């Protein structure tokens, strides 16, 4: 099994910054993709940003230029630097990891989720 532990959420005023971290541990051979999703009350969970093991990133349009995703492969950790925060960024943020359990010939690939961390941006 794999566990994802998130940290860094909180309350911030509009225009402020927060940095989220998510560390993966457990039976990990490699992590193909790590990402951040968010879910606001009454809304579906949506992808915010993700990053491959090779460092390729993608962002939803509304956060481009304000959020930066990065990862430390040696630590199995992904970060989300959030700047110029807006009230509409308020949500529970979830870490996700696509994990390969072993060498390709005998491995499984599974998706794991963190417990979520609340981000609240006041106007």
Coordinates of C-alpha atoms in Angstrom, one line a residue:
X1 CA 0.0 0.0 0.0
X2 CA 0.9 3.6 -0.5
X3 CA 0.2 6.5 1.8
X4 CA 0.1 10.2 0.8
X5 CA 0.4 12.8 3.5
X6 CA -0.4 16.4 2.7
X7 CA 0.5 19.6 4.6
X8 CA 0.5 23.3 4.1
X9 CA -3.2 24.3 3.8
X10 CA -4.7 27.2 5.7
X11 CA -6.4 30.6 5.7
X12 CA -4.9 33.4 3.6
X13 CA -6.1 36.8 2.3
X14 CA -6.7 37.3 -1.4
X15 CA -3.4 38.0 -3.1
X16 CA -1.4 35.9 -0.6
X17 CA 0.5 32.7 -1.0
X18 CA 0.5 29.2 0.3
X19 CA 2.7 26.1 -0.4
X20 CA 1.3 22.6 -0.3
X21 CA 3.4 19.5 0.2
X22 CA 2.5 15.9 -0.3
X23 CA 4.9 13.0 0.6
X24 CA 4.3 9.5 -0.6
X25 CA 5.5 6.4 1.3
X26 CA 5.0 2.7 1.1
X27 CA 5.4 0.1 -1.7
X28 CA 6.8 2.4 -4.4
X29 CA 8.9 1.4 -7.4
X30 CA 8.2 4.6 -9.2
X31 CA 5.6 7.4 -9.3
X32 CA 4.6 8.1 -12.9
X33 CA 2.5 11.2 -12.2
X34 CA 1.9 13.3 -9.2
X35 CA -0.8 15.9 -9.1
X36 CA -3.1 18.2 -7.1
X37 CA -6.9 18.3 -7.4
X38 CA -9.4 20.4 -5.6
X39 CA -13.0 20.2 -4.7
X40 CA -15.2 23.1 -3.6
X41 CA -18.6 22.6 -1.9
X42 CA -21.2 21.6 -4.4
X43 CA -18.6 21.1 -7.2
X44 CA -16.9 18.1 -8.7
X45 CA -13.2 17.4 -8.0
X46 CA -11.1 19.1 -10.6
X47 CA -7.5 18.8 -11.7
X48 CA -5.3 21.8 -10.7
X49 CA -1.9 20.7 -11.9
X50 CA 0.2 17.6 -12.4
X51 CA 3.8 16.6 -13.1
X52 CA 5.4 13.6 -14.6
X53 CA 8.5 11.8 -13.3
X54 CA 10.4 13.6 -16.1
X55 CA 9.2 17.0 -15.0
X56 CA 6.5 17.7 -17.6
X57 CA 3.8 19.9 -16.1
X58 CA 0.2 20.8 -17.0
X59 CA -2.1 23.3 -15.3
X60 CA -5.8 24.2 -15.5
X61 CA -6.2 27.5 -17.3
X62 CA -7.5 29.4 -14.2
X63 CA -4.3 28.8 -12.2
X64 CA -1.6 29.2 -15.0
X65 CA 0.9 31.9 -14.1
X66 CA -0.2 31.8 -10.4
X67 CA 0.5 28.2 -9.3
X68 CA 3.7 26.2 -9.7
X69 CA 3.9 22.5 -9.3
X70 CA 7.2 20.7 -8.6
X71 CA 8.5 17.4 -7.3
X72 CA 11.5 15.8 -5.6
X73 CA 11.7 12.3 -7.0
X74 CA 14.3 11.3 -4.4
X75 CA 11.8 12.1 -1.6
X76 CA 8.6 11.1 -3.5
X77 CA 7.2 14.5 -2.7
X78 CA 5.2 16.9 -4.8
X79 CA 4.7 20.6 -4.0
X80 CA 2.2 23.2 -5.1
X81 CA 3.3 26.9 -4.8
X82 CA 0.2 29.0 -4.9
X83 CA 0.6 32.7 -5.4
X84 CA -1.8 35.6 -6.1
X85 CA -4.6 33.5 -4.5
X86 CA -8.2 34.4 -5.2
X87 CA -11.4 33.6 -3.2
X88 CA -12.4 31.2 -6.0
X89 CA -9.3 29.1 -5.2
X90 CA -11.0 28.1 -1.9
X91 CA -11.4 24.3 -1.8
X92 CA -10.1 21.1 -0.3
X93 CA -6.9 20.3 -2.1
X94 CA -6.1 16.6 -2.7
X95 CA -2.8 15.0 -3.7
X96 CA -2.8 12.2 -6.2
X97 CA -0.1 9.8 -7.2
X98 CA 0.0 7.2 -10.0
X99 CA 2.3 4.6 -8.5
X100 CA 4.0 1.6 -10.1
X101 CA 4.7 -1.1 -7.6
X102 CA 7.6 -2.9 -9.2
X103 CA 9.5 -3.6 -12.4
X104 CA 7.3 -3.5 -15.5
X105 CA 7.0 -7.2 -16.0
X106 CA 5.5 -7.9 -12.6
X107 CA 4.1 -4.6 -11.4
X108 CA 0.7 -3.0 -10.9
X109 CA -0.2 0.6 -11.4
X110 CA -2.6 2.2 -9.0
X111 CA -3.9 5.6 -8.2
X112 CA -3.7 6.9 -4.6
X113 CA -5.2 9.9 -2.8
X114 CA -4.2 12.0 0.1
X115 CA -6.7 12.9 2.8
X116 CA -7.1 16.5 1.6
X117 CA -6.1 19.8 3.0
X118 CA -8.3 22.9 3.3
X119 CA -7.3 26.1 1.5
X120 CA -9.5 29.1 2.3
X121 CA -8.9 32.5 0.6
X122 CA -10.7 35.5 2.1
X123 CA -11.6 38.5 0.2

